[in-house]
mmCIF file of C-alpha atoms and ligand atoms in Angstrom:
data_model
loop_
_atom_site.group_PDB
_atom_site.id
_atom_site.type_symbol
_atom_site.label_atom_id
_atom_site.label_comp_id
_atom_site.label_asym_id
_atom_site.label_seq_id
_atom_site.Cartn_x
_atom_site.Cartn_y
_atom_site.Cartn_z
ATOM 1 C CA MET A 1 153.135 70.156 133.281
ATOM 2 C CA THR A 2 151.405 72.658 131.149
ATOM 3 C CA ASN A 3 152.320 76.256 130.258
ATOM 4 C CA SER A 4 149.949 79.146 130.813
ATOM 5 C CA THR A 5 150.471 80.665 127.248
ATOM 6 C CA ALA A 6 147.875 79.698 124.582
ATOM 7 C CA ALA A 7 150.084 77.535 122.448
ATOM 8 C CA PRO A 8 153.264 76.506 124.278
ATOM 9 C CA PRO A 9 156.032 75.242 122.047
ATOM 10 C CA SER A 10 156.279 71.552 122.862
ATOM 11 C CA LEU A 11 159.891 71.210 122.144
ATOM 12 C CA SER A 12 162.839 73.556 122.642
ATOM 13 C CA ILE A 13 166.315 72.984 121.359
ATOM 14 C CA VAL A 14 168.945 74.874 123.256
ATOM 15 C CA VAL A 15 172.373 75.502 121.744
ATOM 16 C CA PRO A 16 175.236 77.514 123.347
ATOM 17 C CA LEU A 17 177.480 79.072 120.699
ATOM 18 C CA TYR A 18 180.935 80.545 121.123
ATOM 19 C CA ASN A 19 182.804 81.520 117.956
ATOM 20 C CA GLU A 20 180.876 78.979 115.756
ATOM 21 C CA GLU A 21 180.140 81.266 112.787
ATOM 22 C CA GLY A 22 180.787 78.439 110.278
ATOM 23 C CA ASN A 23 178.415 76.061 111.985
ATOM 24 C CA VAL A 24 175.271 78.192 112.523
ATOM 25 C CA ALA A 25 173.701 77.738 109.221
ATOM 26 C CA PRO A 26 174.379 73.993 108.706
ATOM 27 C CA LEU A 27 173.302 73.303 112.326
ATOM 28 C CA LEU A 28 169.920 75.094 111.866
ATOM 29 C CA ALA A 29 169.332 73.347 108.503
ATOM 30 C CA ARG A 30 169.922 69.996 110.094
ATOM 31 C CA ILE A 31 167.787 70.567 113.228
ATOM 32 C CA ALA A 32 164.983 72.096 111.054
ATOM 33 C CA GLY A 33 165.041 69.024 108.731
ATOM 34 C CA ILE A 34 164.702 66.751 111.721
ATOM 35 C CA LEU A 35 161.834 68.723 113.515
ATOM 36 C CA GLU A 36 159.848 68.946 110.261
ATOM 37 C CA ARG A 37 159.811 65.153 110.119
ATOM 38 C CA LEU A 38 158.795 64.564 113.680
ATOM 39 C CA PRO A 39 155.202 63.574 113.959
ATOM 40 C CA ASN A 40 152.792 65.203 116.492
ATOM 41 C CA LEU A 41 154.930 68.071 117.304
ATOM 42 C CA PRO A 42 152.633 71.171 117.222
ATOM 43 C CA SER A 43 155.447 73.728 117.816
ATOM 44 C CA HIS A 44 159.130 74.134 118.502
ATOM 45 C CA GLU A 45 161.659 76.740 119.150
ATOM 46 C CA ILE A 46 165.486 76.679 118.614
ATOM 47 C CA VAL A 47 167.194 78.761 121.321
ATOM 48 C CA LEU A 48 170.662 79.948 120.267
ATOM 49 C CA VAL A 49 172.715 81.448 122.998
ATOM 50 C CA ASN A 50 175.461 83.619 121.722
ATOM 51 C CA ASP A 51 178.105 83.405 124.476
ATOM 52 C CA GLY A 52 180.049 86.599 123.740
ATOM 53 C CA SER A 53 181.425 85.252 120.381
ATOM 54 C CA LYS A 54 184.318 87.335 118.903
ATOM 55 C CA ASP A 55 183.587 86.199 115.379
ATOM 56 C CA GLY A 56 180.577 86.512 113.103
ATOM 57 C CA THR A 57 178.285 84.089 115.034
ATOM 58 C CA LEU A 58 175.924 86.789 116.079
ATOM 59 C CA ALA A 59 175.622 88.102 112.414
ATOM 60 C CA ALA A 60 175.199 84.503 111.228
ATOM 61 C CA ILE A 61 172.415 83.906 113.662
ATOM 62 C CA ARG A 62 170.599 87.141 112.725
ATOM 63 C CA ALA A 63 170.963 86.250 109.044
ATOM 64 C CA GLU A 64 169.399 82.895 109.667
ATOM 65 C CA MET A 65 166.574 84.438 111.656
ATOM 66 C CA ARG A 66 165.545 86.513 108.729
ATOM 67 C CA ALA A 67 164.823 83.325 106.748
ATOM 68 C CA ARG A 68 163.691 81.013 109.555
ATOM 69 C CA PRO A 69 160.866 81.104 112.003
ATOM 70 C CA ASN A 70 160.896 79.719 115.644
ATOM 71 C CA VAL A 71 164.513 80.877 116.330
ATOM 72 C CA VAL A 72 165.217 82.611 119.613
ATOM 73 C CA LEU A 73 168.417 84.484 120.056
ATOM 74 C CA VAL A 74 169.747 85.029 123.537
ATOM 75 C CA ASN A 75 172.664 87.312 123.411
ATOM 76 C CA LEU A 76 174.820 87.262 126.524
ATOM 77 C CA SER A 77 176.748 90.334 127.615
ATOM 78 C CA ARG A 78 180.029 88.616 127.374
ATOM 79 C CA ASN A 79 181.585 85.075 127.365
ATOM 80 C CA PHE A 80 180.316 83.211 130.365
ATOM 81 C CA GLY A 81 181.418 79.700 129.436
ATOM 82 C CA HIS A 82 179.641 76.691 128.046
ATOM 83 C CA GLN A 83 177.817 75.540 131.157
ATOM 84 C CA LEU A 84 176.426 78.999 132.039
ATOM 85 C CA ALA A 85 175.387 79.737 128.384
ATOM 86 C CA ALA A 86 173.636 76.467 128.437
ATOM 87 C CA SER A 87 171.916 77.363 131.633
ATOM 88 C CA ALA A 88 170.793 80.709 130.192
ATOM 89 C CA GLY A 89 169.185 78.887 127.193
ATOM 90 C CA ILE A 90 167.458 76.379 129.496
ATOM 91 C CA GLU A 91 166.048 79.309 131.582
ATOM 92 C CA ILE A 92 164.623 81.005 128.472
ATOM 93 C CA ALA A 93 163.298 77.870 126.759
ATOM 94 C CA GLN A 94 159.569 77.345 127.073
ATOM 95 C CA GLY A 95 159.025 73.806 125.655
ATOM 96 C CA ASP A 96 157.465 70.920 127.495
ATOM 97 C CA ALA A 97 160.811 69.222 126.802
ATOM 98 C CA VAL A 98 164.208 70.812 126.307
ATOM 99 C CA VAL A 99 167.010 69.262 124.274
ATOM 100 C CA LEU A 100 170.501 70.656 124.997
ATOM 101 C CA MET A 101 173.168 70.177 122.329
ATOM 102 C CA ASP A 102 176.546 71.506 121.098
ATOM 103 C CA GLY A 103 176.664 73.925 118.116
ATOM 104 C CA ASP A 104 179.510 72.196 116.295
ATOM 105 C CA LEU A 105 177.350 69.263 115.066
ATOM 106 C CA GLN A 106 179.413 66.816 117.106
ATOM 107 C CA ASP A 107 175.996 65.964 118.612
ATOM 108 C CA PRO A 108 174.003 64.670 115.592
ATOM 109 C CA PRO A 109 170.586 66.306 115.506
ATOM 110 C CA GLU A 110 169.236 63.092 114.064
ATOM 111 C CA LEU A 111 169.260 61.700 117.635
ATOM 112 C CA ILE A 112 166.490 64.179 118.682
ATOM 113 C CA ALA A 113 163.939 61.880 117.095
ATOM 114 C CA GLU A 114 165.048 59.019 119.399
ATOM 115 C CA PHE A 115 164.972 61.433 122.398
ATOM 116 C CA VAL A 116 161.455 62.486 121.652
ATOM 117 C CA ALA A 117 160.406 58.857 121.128
ATOM 118 C CA LYS A 118 161.728 57.897 124.634
ATOM 119 C CA TRP A 119 160.253 61.011 126.186
ATOM 120 C CA ARG A 120 156.845 59.982 124.912
ATOM 121 C CA GLU A 121 157.329 56.671 126.456
ATOM 122 C CA GLY A 122 157.494 58.522 129.694
ATOM 123 C CA PHE A 123 161.204 59.139 130.383
ATOM 124 C CA ASP A 124 162.174 62.486 131.972
ATOM 125 C CA VAL A 125 165.771 62.501 130.946
ATOM 126 C CA VAL A 126 167.113 60.869 127.724
ATOM 127 C CA TYR A 127 170.905 61.240 127.558
ATOM 128 C CA ALA A 128 173.246 60.428 124.642
ATOM 129 C CA VAL A 129 176.097 58.005 125.589
ATOM 130 C CA ARG A 130 179.155 58.206 123.327
ATOM 131 C CA ARG A 131 179.813 54.837 121.884
ATOM 132 C CA THR A 132 182.744 56.125 119.809
ATOM 133 C CA ARG A 133 184.262 59.633 119.392
ATOM 134 C CA LYS A 134 185.616 60.662 115.968
ATOM 135 C CA GLY A 135 188.341 63.203 115.399
ATOM 136 C CA GLU A 136 189.520 63.485 118.993
ATOM 137 C CA SER A 137 193.204 63.138 119.990
ATOM 138 C CA ALA A 138 194.281 59.963 121.884
ATOM 139 C CA PHE A 139 194.957 62.239 124.781
ATOM 140 C CA LYS A 140 191.513 63.748 124.905
ATOM 141 C CA LEU A 141 189.935 60.224 124.698
ATOM 142 C CA PHE A 142 192.155 58.999 127.505
ATOM 143 C CA THR A 143 191.597 61.983 129.826
ATOM 144 C CA ALA A 144 187.797 61.885 129.125
ATOM 145 C CA ARG A 145 187.713 58.178 130.068
ATOM 146 C CA LEU A 146 189.635 58.736 133.158
ATOM 147 C CA PHE A 147 187.490 61.704 134.143
ATOM 148 C CA TYR A 148 184.140 60.021 133.720
ATOM 149 C CA ARG A 149 185.397 56.993 135.756
ATOM 150 C CA THR A 150 187.049 59.070 138.454
ATOM 151 C CA ILE A 151 183.911 61.186 139.013
ATOM 152 C CA LYS A 152 181.858 57.951 139.105
ATOM 153 C CA ARG A 153 183.992 56.655 142.014
ATOM 154 C CA LEU A 154 184.013 59.914 143.932
ATOM 155 C CA THR A 155 180.318 60.920 143.909
ATOM 156 C CA LYS A 156 177.216 59.365 145.491
ATOM 157 C CA VAL A 157 175.106 60.657 142.534
ATOM 158 C CA SER A 158 175.249 58.230 139.813
ATOM 159 C CA ILE A 159 176.494 60.201 136.828
ATOM 160 C CA PRO A 160 176.604 58.021 133.673
ATOM 161 C CA VAL A 161 179.980 57.541 132.065
ATOM 162 C CA ASP A 162 180.873 58.733 128.561
ATOM 163 C CA THR A 163 177.964 61.118 128.512
ATOM 164 C CA GLY A 164 178.128 64.840 127.801
ATOM 165 C CA ASP A 165 175.425 67.415 128.055
ATOM 166 C CA PHE A 166 173.571 66.226 124.844
ATOM 167 C CA ARG A 167 170.267 65.131 126.246
ATOM 168 C CA LEU A 168 166.482 65.803 126.442
ATOM 169 C CA MET A 169 164.955 66.957 129.744
ATOM 170 C CA SER A 170 161.282 67.085 130.549
ATOM 171 C CA ARG A 171 159.644 70.267 131.924
ATOM 172 C CA ARG A 172 159.805 68.991 135.595
ATOM 173 C CA VAL A 173 163.576 68.359 135.240
ATOM 174 C CA VAL A 174 164.089 71.731 133.647
ATOM 175 C CA ASN A 175 162.227 73.366 136.466
ATOM 176 C CA ALA A 176 164.414 71.579 139.051
ATOM 177 C CA LEU A 177 167.529 72.738 137.235
ATOM 178 C CA LYS A 178 166.126 76.311 137.401
ATOM 179 C CA GLN A 179 165.922 75.982 141.150
ATOM 180 C CA SER A 180 169.598 75.148 141.413
ATOM 181 C CA PRO A 181 171.412 78.435 141.666
ATOM 182 C CA GLU A 182 174.958 77.139 141.918
ATOM 183 C CA ARG A 183 177.473 78.849 139.695
ATOM 184 C CA HIS A 184 180.297 76.265 139.139
ATOM 185 C CA ARG A 185 177.739 74.307 137.196
ATOM 186 C CA PHE A 186 178.245 70.809 136.162
ATOM 187 C CA LEU A 187 174.997 70.408 134.307
ATOM 188 C CA ARG A 188 175.188 66.731 133.575
ATOM 189 C CA GLY A 189 175.759 65.959 137.365
ATOM 190 C CA LEU A 190 172.936 68.303 138.285
ATOM 191 C CA VAL A 191 170.494 66.466 135.811
ATOM 192 C CA SER A 192 171.630 63.043 137.257
ATOM 193 C CA TRP A 193 171.013 64.394 140.831
ATOM 194 C CA VAL A 194 167.416 65.516 139.852
ATOM 195 C CA GLY A 195 166.466 61.804 139.422
ATOM 196 C CA TYR A 196 163.038 60.707 137.923
ATOM 197 C CA ASN A 197 163.201 58.229 135.037
ATOM 198 C CA GLN A 198 166.451 58.579 133.126
ATOM 199 C CA ILE A 199 167.662 56.496 130.114
ATOM 200 C CA GLY A 200 170.655 56.549 127.816
ATOM 201 C CA VAL A 201 170.822 56.053 124.134
ATOM 202 C CA GLU A 202 174.070 55.238 122.473
ATOM 203 C CA TYR A 203 175.541 57.130 119.499
ATOM 204 C CA ASP A 204 178.706 57.781 117.567
ATOM 205 C CA ARG A 205 180.036 61.103 118.167
ATOM 206 C CA ASP A 206 181.141 63.089 115.005
ATOM 207 C CA GLU A 207 183.971 65.405 114.376
ATOM 208 C CA ARG A 208 183.400 69.123 114.853
ATOM 209 C CA LEU A 209 182.162 70.511 111.525
ATOM 210 C CA SER A 210 184.296 73.644 111.523
ATOM 211 C CA GLY A 211 186.409 75.815 113.947
ATOM 212 C CA GLU A 212 188.272 74.447 116.916
ATOM 213 C CA THR A 213 187.419 73.110 120.380
ATOM 214 C CA LYS A 214 186.707 75.684 123.051
ATOM 215 C CA TYR A 215 187.925 73.194 125.785
ATOM 216 C CA PRO A 216 191.745 73.366 125.720
ATOM 217 C CA LEU A 217 193.484 71.408 128.409
ATOM 218 C CA PRO A 218 193.493 74.120 131.282
ATOM 219 C CA LYS A 219 189.619 74.573 130.791
ATOM 220 C CA MET A 220 189.112 70.814 130.738
ATOM 221 C CA LEU A 221 190.935 70.543 134.075
ATOM 222 C CA ARG A 222 188.849 73.364 135.541
ATOM 223 C CA PHE A 223 185.752 71.717 134.325
ATOM 224 C CA ALA A 224 186.803 68.336 135.880
ATOM 225 C CA ILE A 225 187.595 70.019 139.240
ATOM 226 C CA ASP A 226 184.253 71.788 139.081
ATOM 227 C CA GLY A 227 182.511 68.529 138.429
ATOM 228 C CA ILE A 228 184.240 66.737 141.264
ATOM 229 C CA THR A 229 183.993 69.445 143.810
ATOM 230 C CA SER A 230 180.291 70.065 143.054
ATOM 231 C CA PHE A 231 179.353 66.466 143.694
ATOM 232 C CA SER A 232 181.852 65.143 146.129
ATOM 233 C CA ASP A 233 183.607 65.885 149.398
ATOM 234 C CA VAL A 234 185.895 62.868 149.142
ATOM 235 C CA PRO A 235 188.894 65.088 148.344
ATOM 236 C CA LEU A 236 188.411 66.920 151.713
ATOM 237 C CA ARG A 237 188.391 63.636 153.489
ATOM 238 C CA PHE A 238 191.447 62.622 151.489
ATOM 239 C CA ALA A 239 193.298 65.349 153.259
ATOM 240 C CA SER A 240 192.212 64.052 156.635
ATOM 241 C CA TYR A 241 193.216 60.507 155.691
ATOM 242 C CA LEU A 242 196.680 61.733 154.570
ATOM 243 C CA GLY A 243 197.058 63.596 157.907
ATOM 244 C CA PHE A 244 196.042 60.568 159.807
ATOM 245 C CA VAL A 245 198.445 58.292 158.007
ATOM 246 C CA ALA A 246 201.278 60.761 158.488
ATOM 247 C CA SER A 247 200.591 61.103 162.155
ATOM 248 C CA VAL A 248 200.449 57.276 162.701
ATOM 249 C CA VAL A 249 203.861 56.949 160.986
ATOM 250 C CA ALA A 250 205.207 59.809 163.019
ATOM 251 C CA PHE A 251 203.978 58.326 166.280
ATOM 252 C CA VAL A 252 205.500 54.903 165.579
ATOM 253 C CA TYR A 253 208.758 56.549 164.657
ATOM 254 C CA ALA A 254 208.780 58.613 167.880
ATOM 255 C CA LEU A 255 208.254 55.487 169.986
ATOM 256 C CA VAL A 256 211.257 53.890 168.147
ATOM 257 C CA VAL A 257 213.419 56.917 168.805
ATOM 258 C CA VAL A 258 212.463 57.029 172.540
ATOM 259 C CA GLY A 259 213.108 53.366 172.784
ATOM 260 C CA PHE A 260 216.546 53.652 171.375
ATOM 261 C CA LYS A 261 217.193 56.662 173.686
ATOM 262 C CA LEU A 262 216.037 54.770 176.811
ATOM 263 C CA PHE A 263 218.373 51.864 176.125
ATOM 264 C CA SER A 264 221.167 54.266 175.112
ATOM 265 C CA LEU A 265 221.250 52.732 171.607
ATOM 266 C CA HIS A 266 221.593 54.745 168.420
ATOM 267 C CA PRO A 267 218.531 54.827 166.137
ATOM 268 C CA PRO A 268 219.124 54.037 162.435
ATOM 269 C CA GLY A 269 220.672 56.971 160.765
ATOM 270 C CA TYR A 270 221.852 58.514 164.009
ATOM 271 C CA THR A 271 225.065 59.764 162.802
ATOM 272 C CA ARG A 272 223.707 60.739 159.441
ATOM 273 C CA GLY A 273 220.319 62.178 160.397
ATOM 274 C CA TRP A 274 220.259 64.639 157.550
ATOM 275 C CA ALA A 275 218.495 62.331 155.044
ATOM 276 C CA SER A 276 215.822 61.177 157.258
ATOM 277 C CA THR A 277 215.115 64.673 158.584
ATOM 278 C CA ILE A 278 214.917 66.165 155.026
ATOM 279 C CA VAL A 279 212.614 63.370 153.811
ATOM 280 C CA ALA A 280 210.319 63.739 156.754
ATOM 281 C CA VAL A 281 210.201 67.585 156.320
ATOM 282 C CA LEU A 282 209.603 67.379 152.565
ATOM 283 C CA PHE A 283 206.974 64.633 152.832
ATOM 284 C CA LEU A 284 204.982 66.450 155.533
ATOM 285 C CA GLY A 285 205.358 69.797 153.699
ATOM 286 C CA GLY A 286 203.965 68.129 150.629
ATOM 287 C CA VAL A 287 201.087 66.595 152.397
ATOM 288 C CA GLN A 288 200.203 69.852 154.003
ATOM 289 C CA LEU A 289 200.375 71.881 150.761
ATOM 290 C CA ILE A 290 198.187 69.298 149.116
ATOM 291 C CA SER A 291 195.668 69.560 151.924
ATOM 292 C CA LEU A 292 195.727 73.317 151.779
ATOM 293 C CA GLY A 293 195.220 73.282 148.147
ATOM 294 C CA ILE A 294 192.159 71.084 148.452
ATOM 295 C CA LEU A 295 190.777 73.244 151.109
ATOM 296 C CA GLY A 296 191.473 76.225 148.852
ATOM 297 C CA GLU A 297 189.517 74.780 145.932
ATOM 298 C CA TYR A 298 186.369 74.358 148.207
ATOM 299 C CA ILE A 299 186.828 77.711 149.973
ATOM 300 C CA GLY A 300 187.160 79.545 146.586
ATOM 301 C CA ARG A 301 183.869 78.047 145.532
ATOM 302 C CA ILE A 302 182.136 79.094 148.812
ATOM 303 C CA TYR A 303 183.487 82.558 148.169
ATOM 304 C CA ASP A 304 182.080 82.645 144.652
ATOM 305 C CA GLU A 305 178.694 81.429 145.772
ATOM 306 C CA VAL A 306 178.433 83.746 148.744
ATOM 307 C CA LYS A 307 178.987 86.697 146.587
ATOM 308 C CA GLY A 308 175.586 85.764 144.977
ATOM 309 C CA ARG A 309 176.253 87.537 141.650
ATOM 310 C CA PRO A 310 173.948 86.676 138.685
ATOM 311 C CA LEU A 311 175.197 83.653 136.843
ATOM 312 C CA TYR A 312 175.107 85.590 133.521
ATOM 313 C CA LEU A 313 173.805 88.674 131.978
ATOM 314 C CA ILE A 314 171.435 88.800 128.974
ATOM 315 C CA SER A 315 172.056 91.667 126.620
ATOM 316 C CA GLU A 316 169.037 90.959 124.427
ATOM 317 C CA ILE A 317 166.501 88.269 123.442
ATOM 318 C CA GLU A 318 165.092 88.330 119.891
ATOM 319 C CA ARG A 319 162.561 85.856 118.372
ATOM 320 C CA SER A 320 161.907 85.214 114.698
HETATM 321 N N1 LIG B 401 180.755 77.002 124.197
HETATM 322 C C1 LIG B 401 180.196 78.147 124.694
HETATM 323 N N2 LIG B 401 180.981 78.857 125.411
HETATM 324 C C2 LIG B 401 182.254 78.644 125.781
HETATM 325 C C3 LIG B 401 182.867 77.521 125.216
HETATM 326 C C4 LIG B 401 182.116 76.690 124.390
HETATM 327 O O1 LIG B 401 178.995 78.353 124.466
HETATM 328 O O2 LIG B 401 182.880 79.405 126.438
HETATM 329 C C5 LIG B 401 179.999 76.134 123.195
HETATM 330 C C6 LIG B 401 180.609 75.764 121.967
HETATM 331 O O3 LIG B 401 180.347 76.732 120.966
HETATM 332 C C7 LIG B 401 179.972 74.519 121.603
HETATM 333 C C8 LIG B 401 179.784 73.830 122.948
HETATM 334 O O4 LIG B 401 179.847 74.863 123.902
HETATM 335 O O5 LIG B 401 178.649 74.616 120.950
HETATM 336 C C9 LIG B 401 180.814 72.749 123.176
HETATM 337 O O6 LIG B 401 182.142 73.205 122.944
HETATM 338 P P1 LIG B 401 183.272 72.569 122.202
HETATM 339 O O7 LIG B 401 182.694 71.902 121.013
HETATM 340 O O8 LIG B 401 184.393 73.458 121.972
HETATM 341 O O9 LIG B 401 183.721 71.429 123.252
HETATM 342 P P2 LIG B 401 184.320 69.994 122.856
HETATM 343 O O10 LIG B 401 183.223 69.255 122.048
HETATM 344 O O11 LIG B 401 185.583 70.206 122.256
HETATM 345 O O12 LIG B 401 184.382 69.284 124.261
HETATM 346 MG MG1 LIG B 402 182.595 70.087 120.257
#
């Protein structure tokens, strides 16, 4: 697909940044080093999305822009979160292919060369699969493993395991993403959903260069629930299954009770009925609350979508 402007940048690198002041300069240096060495690449741009950082990230970006060409600053009006900041960058990017990566150098820019090679072979999506992950807690490794495998089981879209958002997307994939207005965005799922020719390349994930993770446990959980609810209705059916099983058990038990009554016998626990009653009440109460909670998750998302607010607001765009 061609762009109407005279010399379209053929490759865009999109990086969402939230409180990454210490990482901006080393990141740009490494990306620029890689891009310089890539053959047959007429032009490129590096789109840095400042996602409402509270530290010196914005100043660091502007300082770099004074010394470097081809940098695009997209300054958001406040913090909108990783997935929306990435979406803003993808929207602004003009390249024939767009690489999305983190700003903490956990995604090694050196992989971009491999991405581009595969893209030139004709692949539309080249995603990076984490062979190993350095500097992550055992807890994060375990929950991440669990998450990728759970979502694989629950969804019809085949979302590759151990794969984050670090990837290259061709223009037609980017255009497809731009047509998906959903706000609880799970980009890696959306990209899988788009289809075309996709391929993974393995890499070893580095430690974050400086600063700390912006995904503490509660945010990770939110993200996991977003991913599952955006791509699966299995949890909704789970509520029906639970209800069905509980009803069958209740019906069988009712038959037993009536039978005992007809033959003037005492059902088990007749004299001490408290325990069985309380167990039944608590169990059913639990099942109902879980089901309501699952319904609530989906209804909350419908509510968010129906409001139709913009996904993010851009305060300014600057190019160097
Ligand atoms: N990020 C962002 N907005 C946020 C949180 C994170 O733009 O609200 C960026 C962050 O600066 C980084 C990327 O998203 O470039 C991934 O975040 P992080 O490295 O904290 O995630 P982790 O690697 O720990 O999963
Ligand atoms: Mg990181």
